[in-house]
Amino acid sequence: MNMLSIPYRVLERLIWPGVVLLLLLHTHGYAQGDALQKEAHSTAAMDSLYVKACSQLDPDSSIRCFEQLLSLSIAGKNDSLTNGTLLKLGELYVVKGDLAKGLTYTKQALSYTSSLSLLDQANVYGHLGSIYFSIGDYVSATENFYLGLSYIKRSDNMTSGLDACIYRYLGMINIRLHQNEKALHYLDLGEASARRNGSKNLVAILLLCKGEYYTGIHRIDSARKCFDAAVVIADKIARTDLKVEAYEGIGKALIEAANYKEAVHFLQLAIDVGDSIEKSTAIDASYYLGEALYRLRRYNDAERVLVNALEQASAAQLKDNKIKGYTILTEVYKATGQYPKAMECMDSFIVLKESLENAEKTRAINLMDIKYQTAQKDKRIAKSELLIARQNSKIARKNMWMLIIGGSVLLLLVVSGGIYSHSLNRQRSLEKENKIGILQAAVRGGDNERRRIARELHDGIGGMLSAAIMRFSSMHHEYPAITGTRGYSEAMDILREMGDEIRKTAHNLMPEVLLKQSLPDAIRAYCNNVHKSDALHIDLQRYGSFDDVTQDQKLNLYRIVQELIKNIIEHAGASHAMVQLFRNEQALIVIVEDDGCGFDKTFVKMGQGLHNIQTRVHSLDGKLTLESTPGRGTSIFIEIETERSNSDKAA
């Protein structure tokens, strides 16, 4: 059986390009298995069903055949065939737009991987990651992709093309999260792997992704080259679905270049051809077609296209890029004076955005809870081992007293002194831990209050202010004469400035960037924002990996750097500052220096800002050193011991 003969070609890629290779492996194992050869009637039945399922012209008929095959393979205890059939059912439901059911079948496939090769197991995690990507759950997608890569590397088989597929998705996730350097790194790795393995299919897919990356950073010529090259390859290998994605990519690039008329042509091509091949691509292209029509002021056409696309996305449970549709549709309604519909559309946008953010926060909290429970379990085990060790030590001392009773007085004094010293040290350690716990509680309390205030500012006051601006804007329909007055214009400017200040204040109180980026990337974003609004130039240098920095450390260190830069702006009179971040096995180090006026530490009292910084440093069980000389600037050195170094000490 050759799986490449499947009639509906879209099944060769779906959302997980590596499926064909792995199903071929499953088929080969199924045809060659000794157990199946011993039961000829079962083999014949499954063989017939498999051929019938693969020859169907529509997904529903194929699903019915694969469901029957699933029952037979489970009854025959054929894990390899069961795994492949579950993956196939998951793919078919994804094609139909039922992502929830597709995810359910794919998760079930994990239960039948214990007897399979490492490469087959990697394939299952790749499938899961691709479905989570389509749902918009980038955290779960990334976790499964990394698991897949780990199995591929353990298998020492880098010729399957699976790693290229995974690198492609990791690149796309980082494009969505605006982490451009990481995105290009993964896409380059994927393209290199695909070319090394001679997979034109994967090379075309990676070129599409790189085209989207270049569009995002406004390198339109580079993007167009990638998309055009993908079209050439798609024609050679007869992949209409890839050609559709290339047309969509060209349309997006043309929108970025403000060539809206030509963009409409390519996006309409993508929708017309893609609607019968890959629904999610056609819906995504519709969002951008709506934007191009809006830019051309063809508001009625834009409204029709966007409303239809959003309805199809809701029916298919596709959240990825749906925010784009709501954003453009809101602008269309505002441009045509349909302010009630604009408000309703904005509400849908806010609900969708908050649902995605809250889901991400819930996952992060659950992960922290798992880590906490694991730590508690380890602590109980360590406590039990300590108790056993103490009991053994007590028995040994008792035997020693019985043997050398005559000279025990001196030994007793020595042992008593050691116990007292140990008890005293333990008491001091407990006092220190208690003090750190109190500081951490105080810091967390302040951060929680900032979160609450930021949420109130953004969702409450910010939402009300947006509504007020929209209501104020609609007044020119009822009172045309007022719109040309100076007072009306000044009032609108004040309202917009208030909105900007509220968003900026909410971001500074609790920046959501910390949930999506690493510590260095979050600090870099803050430094860039400072540089835009102030004459201070800030250099950021990073050394080492910050992937395992805890959320608590990340938040506190971000706040510390934020407070130090604010002090430099308000008091130092500096033109240049430098922030250095170091991470090694022993410690996490932050150094902040400026070329400002400096001060004499003996005559300057510690202000509230520096006091807050010291509180946060102590809550992390760290050390702070401050060096300053009048006229020669200030340097602050902060050192936090890492969990790895602490565990080494405990050992």
Coordinates of N, CA and C in Angstrom, one line a residue, residues 483-621:
T483 N -17.9 70.0 15.0 CA -16.7 69.3 14.7 C -15.6 70.2 14.2
G484 N -15.9 71.4 13.7 CA -14.9 72.3 13.2 C -14.4 73.3 14.2
T485 N -14.9 73.2 15.4 CA -14.5 74.2 16.4 C -13.2 73.8 17.1
R486 N -12.5 74.7 17.6 CA -11.2 74.5 18.3 C -11.4 73.7 19.6
G487 N -12.5 74.0 20.3 CA -12.7 73.3 21.5 C -12.9 71.8 21.3
Y488 N -13.7 71.4 20.2 CA -13.9 70.0 19.9 C -12.6 69.3 19.6
S489 N -11.8 69.9 18.8 CA -10.5 69.3 18.5 C -9.6 69.1 19.7
E490 N -9.5 70.2 20.5 CA -8.7 70.1 21.7 C -9.2 69.0 22.7
A491 N -10.5 68.9 22.8 CA -11.1 67.9 23.7 C -10.8 66.5 23.2
M492 N -10.9 66.2 21.9 CA -10.5 64.9 21.3 C -9.0 64.6 21.5
D493 N -8.2 65.6 21.4 CA -6.7 65.4 21.6 C -6.5 65.0 23.1
I494 N -7.2 65.7 24.0 CA -7.0 65.4 25.4 C -7.4 64.0 25.7
L495 N -8.6 63.6 25.1 CA -9.1 62.2 25.4 C -8.1 61.2 24.9
R496 N -7.5 61.4 23.7 CA -6.6 60.4 23.1 C -5.3 60.4 24.0
E497 N -4.8 61.5 24.4 CA -3.7 61.5 25.3 C -3.9 60.8 26.6
M498 N -5.1 61.0 27.1 CA -5.5 60.3 28.4 C -5.5 58.8 28.1
G499 N -6.0 58.3 27.0 CA -6.0 56.9 26.7 C -4.5 56.4 26.6
D500 N -3.6 57.1 25.9 CA -2.2 56.7 25.8 C -1.6 56.6 27.2
E501 N -1.8 57.6 28.1 CA -1.2 57.6 29.4 C -1.8 56.5 30.3
I502 N -3.1 56.2 30.1 CA -3.6 55.1 30.9 C -3.0 53.7 30.5
R503 N -2.9 53.5 29.2 CA -2.2 52.3 28.7 C -0.8 52.2 29.1
K504 N -0.1 53.3 29.1 CA 1.3 53.3 29.5 C 1.5 53.0 31.0
T505 N 0.6 53.7 31.8 CA 0.6 53.4 33.2 C 0.3 52.0 33.6
A506 N -0.7 51.4 32.9 CA -1.1 50.0 33.2 C 0.0 49.1 32.8
H507 N 0.7 49.4 31.7 CA 1.8 48.5 31.3 C 3.0 48.6 32.3
N508 N 3.3 49.8 32.8 CA 4.4 49.9 33.8 C 4.0 49.3 35.1
L509 N 2.7 49.3 35.5 CA 2.4 48.7 36.8 C 2.5 47.2 36.7
M510 N 2.1 46.6 35.6 CA 2.2 45.1 35.5 C 2.4 44.7 34.0
P511 N 3.6 44.8 33.5 CA 3.9 44.5 32.1 C 3.6 43.1 31.8
E512 N 2.7 42.8 30.8 CA 2.4 41.5 30.4 C 3.5 40.8 29.6
V513 N 4.5 41.7 29.1 CA 5.6 41.2 28.4 C 6.4 40.1 29.1
L514 N 6.3 40.2 30.5 CA 7.1 39.2 31.3 C 6.5 37.8 31.2
L515 N 5.2 37.7 30.8 CA 4.6 36.4 30.7 C 5.0 35.7 29.3
K516 N 5.5 36.6 28.4 CA 5.7 36.1 27.0 C 7.1 36.0 26.6
Q517 N 8.0 36.8 27.3 CA 9.4 36.9 26.9 C 10.3 36.5 28.0
S518 N 11.6 36.3 27.6 CA 12.6 36.1 28.7 C 12.9 37.4 29.4
L519 N 13.7 37.2 30.5 CA 14.0 38.4 31.3 C 14.8 39.4 30.4
P520 N 15.9 39.0 29.7 CA 16.6 40.0 28.9 C 15.7 40.7 27.8
D521 N 14.8 39.9 27.2 CA 14.0 40.5 26.2 C 13.0 41.5 26.8
A522 N 12.5 41.2 27.9 CA 11.5 42.1 28.6 C 12.3 43.4 29.0
I523 N 13.5 43.3 29.5 CA 14.2 44.5 29.9 C 14.6 45.3 28.7
R524 N 15.0 44.6 27.6 CA 15.3 45.3 26.4 C 14.1 46.1 25.9
A525 N 12.9 45.5 25.9 CA 11.8 46.3 25.5 C 11.5 47.5 26.3
Y526 N 11.7 47.4 27.7 CA 11.6 48.5 28.5 C 12.6 49.6 28.3
C527 N 13.8 49.2 28.0 CA 14.9 50.2 27.7 C 14.6 50.9 26.4
N528 N 14.1 50.2 25.4 CA 13.8 50.8 24.2 C 12.7 51.9 24.3
N529 N 11.7 51.5 25.2 CA 10.6 52.5 25.4 C 11.1 53.7 26.1
V530 N 12.1 53.6 27.1 CA 12.6 54.7 27.8 C 13.4 55.6 26.8
H531 N 14.2 54.9 25.9 CA 15.0 55.7 25.0 C 14.1 56.5 24.0
K532 N 12.9 56.0 23.7 CA 12.0 56.8 22.8 C 11.5 58.0 23.4
S533 N 11.3 58.0 24.8 CA 10.7 59.1 25.4 C 11.6 60.0 26.3
D534 N 12.9 59.6 26.3 CA 13.9 60.3 27.1 C 15.2 60.3 26.4
A535 N 16.1 61.3 26.7 CA 17.4 61.5 26.1 C 18.4 60.4 26.6
L536 N 18.0 59.7 27.6 CA 19.0 58.7 28.1 C 19.1 57.5 27.1
H537 N 20.4 57.2 26.8 CA 20.7 56.1 25.9 C 21.1 54.9 26.8
I538 N 20.5 53.7 26.6 CA 20.8 52.6 27.5 C 21.3 51.4 26.6
D539 N 22.4 50.9 27.0 CA 23.0 49.7 26.4 C 22.6 48.5 27.3
L540 N 22.2 47.4 26.7 CA 21.9 46.1 27.4 C 22.8 45.0 26.9
Q541 N 23.5 44.4 27.8 CA 24.3 43.2 27.5 C 23.9 42.0 28.3
R542 N 23.9 40.9 27.7 CA 23.4 39.6 28.3 C 24.5 38.5 28.1
Y543 N 24.7 37.7 29.1 CA 25.6 36.6 29.0 C 25.0 35.4 29.7
G544 N 24.9 34.3 29.0 CA 24.4 33.1 29.6 C 23.0 32.8 29.2
S545 N 22.4 31.7 29.7 CA 21.0 31.3 29.4 C 20.1 31.7 30.6
F546 N 19.0 32.3 30.3 CA 18.0 32.7 31.3 C 16.7 32.0 31.2
D547 N 16.7 30.8 30.5 CA 15.5 30.0 30.3 C 14.9 29.5 31.6
D548 N 15.8 29.2 32.6 CA 15.2 28.6 33.8 C 15.1 29.6 35.0
V549 N 15.1 30.9 34.7 CA 14.8 31.9 35.7 C 13.4 31.8 36.1
T550 N 13.1 31.7 37.4 CA 11.7 31.6 37.9 C 10.9 32.9 37.6
Q551 N 9.6 32.7 37.6 CA 8.7 33.9 37.3 C 8.9 34.9 38.5
D552 N 9.1 34.4 39.7 CA 9.3 35.3 40.8 C 10.6 36.1 40.7
Q553 N 11.7 35.5 40.3 CA 13.0 36.1 40.0 C 12.8 37.1 38.9
K554 N 12.2 36.7 37.8 CA 12.0 37.5 36.6 C 11.3 38.8 37.0
L555 N 10.1 38.7 37.7 CA 9.4 39.9 38.0 C 10.1 40.8 38.9
N556 N 10.8 40.3 40.0 CA 11.5 41.1 40.9 C 12.7 41.8 40.2
L557 N 13.5 41.1 39.4 CA 14.6 41.7 38.8 C 14.2 42.7 37.7
Y558 N 13.1 42.5 37.1 CA 12.5 43.5 36.1 C 12.2 44.8 36.9
R559 N 11.5 44.6 38.0 CA 11.1 45.8 38.8 C 12.4 46.5 39.3
I560 N 13.4 45.8 39.7 CA 14.6 46.4 40.2 C 15.3 47.3 39.1
V561 N 15.4 46.7 37.9 CA 16.0 47.5 36.8 C 15.2 48.7 36.5
Q562 N 13.8 48.5 36.5 CA 12.9 49.6 36.2 C 13.1 50.7 37.2
E563 N 13.2 50.4 38.5 CA 13.4 51.4 39.5 C 14.8 52.1 39.4
L564 N 15.8 51.4 39.1 CA 17.2 51.9 39.0 C 17.2 52.9 37.8
I565 N 16.6 52.5 36.6 CA 16.6 53.4 35.5 C 15.8 54.7 35.8
K566 N 14.7 54.5 36.5 CA 13.9 55.7 36.9 C 14.7 56.6 37.7
N567 N 15.5 56.1 38.7 CA 16.4 56.9 39.5 C 17.4 57.7 38.7
I568 N 18.0 56.9 37.7 CA 19.0 57.6 36.8 C 18.4 58.8 36.1
I569 N 17.1 58.6 35.6 CA 16.5 59.7 34.8 C 16.2 60.8 35.7
E570 N 15.7 60.6 37.0 CA 15.2 61.6 37.8 C 16.3 62.3 38.6
H571 N 17.4 61.6 38.9 CA 18.4 62.2 39.8 C 19.8 62.3 39.3
A572 N 20.2 61.4 38.3 CA 21.6 61.3 38.0 C 22.0 62.3 36.9
G573 N 21.1 62.8 36.1 CA 21.4 63.7 35.0 C 22.4 63.0 34.0
A574 N 22.2 61.7 33.8 CA 23.1 61.0 32.9 C 22.6 61.0 31.5
S575 N 23.6 60.8 30.6 CA 23.2 60.7 29.1 C 23.4 59.3 28.6
H576 N 24.0 58.5 29.4 CA 24.3 57.1 29.0 C 24.2 56.2 30.2
A577 N 23.6 55.0 30.0 CA 23.5 54.0 31.1 C 23.8 52.6 30.5
M578 N 24.2 51.7 31.3 CA 24.5 50.3 30.8 C 23.8 49.3 31.8
V579 N 23.1 48.3 31.3 CA 22.5 47.2 32.1 C 23.2 45.9 31.6
Q580 N 23.8 45.2 32.5 CA 24.4 43.9 32.2 C 23.8 42.8 33.0
L581 N 23.5 41.7 32.3 CA 22.8 40.5 32.9 C 23.8 39.3 32.7
F582 N 24.1 38.7 33.8 CA 25.0 37.5 33.8 C 24.3 36.3 34.4
R583 N 24.4 35.1 33.8 CA 23.8 33.9 34.3 C 24.8 32.8 34.2
N584 N 25.1 32.1 35.3 CA 26.0 31.0 35.3 C 25.5 29.9 36.3
E585 N 26.3 28.9 36.5 CA 25.8 27.8 37.4 C 25.6 28.3 38.9
Q586 N 26.4 29.3 39.3 CA 26.4 29.7 40.7 C 25.4 30.9 41.0
A587 N 25.3 31.8 40.1 CA 24.5 33.0 40.4 C 23.9 33.7 39.2
L588 N 23.0 34.6 39.5 CA 22.4 35.5 38.5 C 22.7 36.9 38.9
I589 N 23.4 37.6 38.1 CA 24.0 38.9 38.4 C 23.5 40.0 37.5
V590 N 23.1 41.1 38.2 CA 22.6 42.3 37.5 C 23.5 43.5 37.8
I591 N 24.1 44.2 36.8 CA 24.9 45.4 37.0 C 24.3 46.6 36.3
V592 N 24.0 47.7 36.9 CA 23.5 48.9 36.3 C 24.5 50.0 36.6
E593 N 25.0 50.7 35.5 CA 25.9 51.8 35.7 C 25.4 53.0 34.9
D594 N 25.8 54.2 35.3 CA 25.5 55.4 34.6 C 26.7 56.4 34.6
D595 N 26.7 57.4 33.7 CA 27.7 58.4 33.7 C 27.2 59.7 34.3
G596 N 26.3 59.6 35.2 CA 25.7 60.9 35.8 C 26.6 61.5 36.9
C597 N 25.9 62.4 37.7 CA 26.6 63.2 38.6 C 27.2 62.4 39.8
G598 N 26.6 61.3 40.1 CA 27.1 60.5 41.3 C 26.7 61.2 42.6
F599 N 27.2 60.6 43.7 CA 26.9 61.2 45.0 C 27.8 60.6 46.1
D600 N 27.9 61.3 47.2 CA 28.7 60.8 48.3 C 27.8 60.0 49.3
K601 N 28.1 58.7 49.4 CA 27.2 57.8 50.2 C 27.2 58.2 51.6
T602 N 28.2 58.9 52.1 CA 28.2 59.2 53.6 C 27.3 60.3 53.9
F603 N 26.9 61.1 52.9 CA 26.0 62.3 53.2 C 24.6 62.2 52.6
V604 N 24.4 61.1 51.8 CA 23.1 61.0 51.2 C 22.3 59.9 51.8
K605 N 21.1 60.1 52.3 CA 20.3 59.1 52.9 C 19.6 58.3 51.9
M606 N 19.3 57.0 52.2 CA 18.6 56.1 51.3 C 17.2 56.5 51.1
G607 N 16.7 56.7 49.9 CA 15.4 57.1 49.6 C 14.5 55.9 49.5
Q608 N 13.2 56.2 49.2 CA 12.2 55.1 49.2 C 12.5 54.2 48.0
G609 N 12.9 54.7 46.9 CA 13.2 53.9 45.7 C 14.3 52.8 46.0
L610 N 15.4 53.3 46.6 CA 16.5 52.4 46.9 C 16.1 51.4 48.0
H611 N 15.2 51.8 48.9 CA 14.7 51.0 50.0 C 13.9 49.8 49.3
N612 N 13.0 50.2 48.3 CA 12.2 49.2 47.7 C 13.1 48.1 46.9
I613 N 14.2 48.6 46.3 CA 15.1 47.8 45.6 C 15.8 46.8 46.6
Q614 N 16.2 47.3 47.8 CA 16.8 46.4 48.8 C 15.9 45.4 49.3
T615 N 14.6 45.7 49.4 CA 13.6 44.8 49.9 C 13.4 43.7 48.9
R616 N 13.4 44.0 47.6 CA 13.2 43.0 46.6 C 14.5 42.1 46.5
V617 N 15.7 42.6 46.6 CA 16.9 41.9 46.6 C 16.9 40.9 47.8
H618 N 16.6 41.4 49.0 CA 16.6 40.5 50.2 C 15.5 39.4 50.1
S619 N 14.4 39.7 49.4 CA 13.3 38.7 49.2 C 13.8 37.6 48.3
L620 N 14.8 37.8 47.5 CA 15.4 36.8 46.7 C 16.6 36.2 47.3
D621 N 16.9 36.6 48.6 CA 18.1 36.1 49.3 C 19.4 36.5 48.6

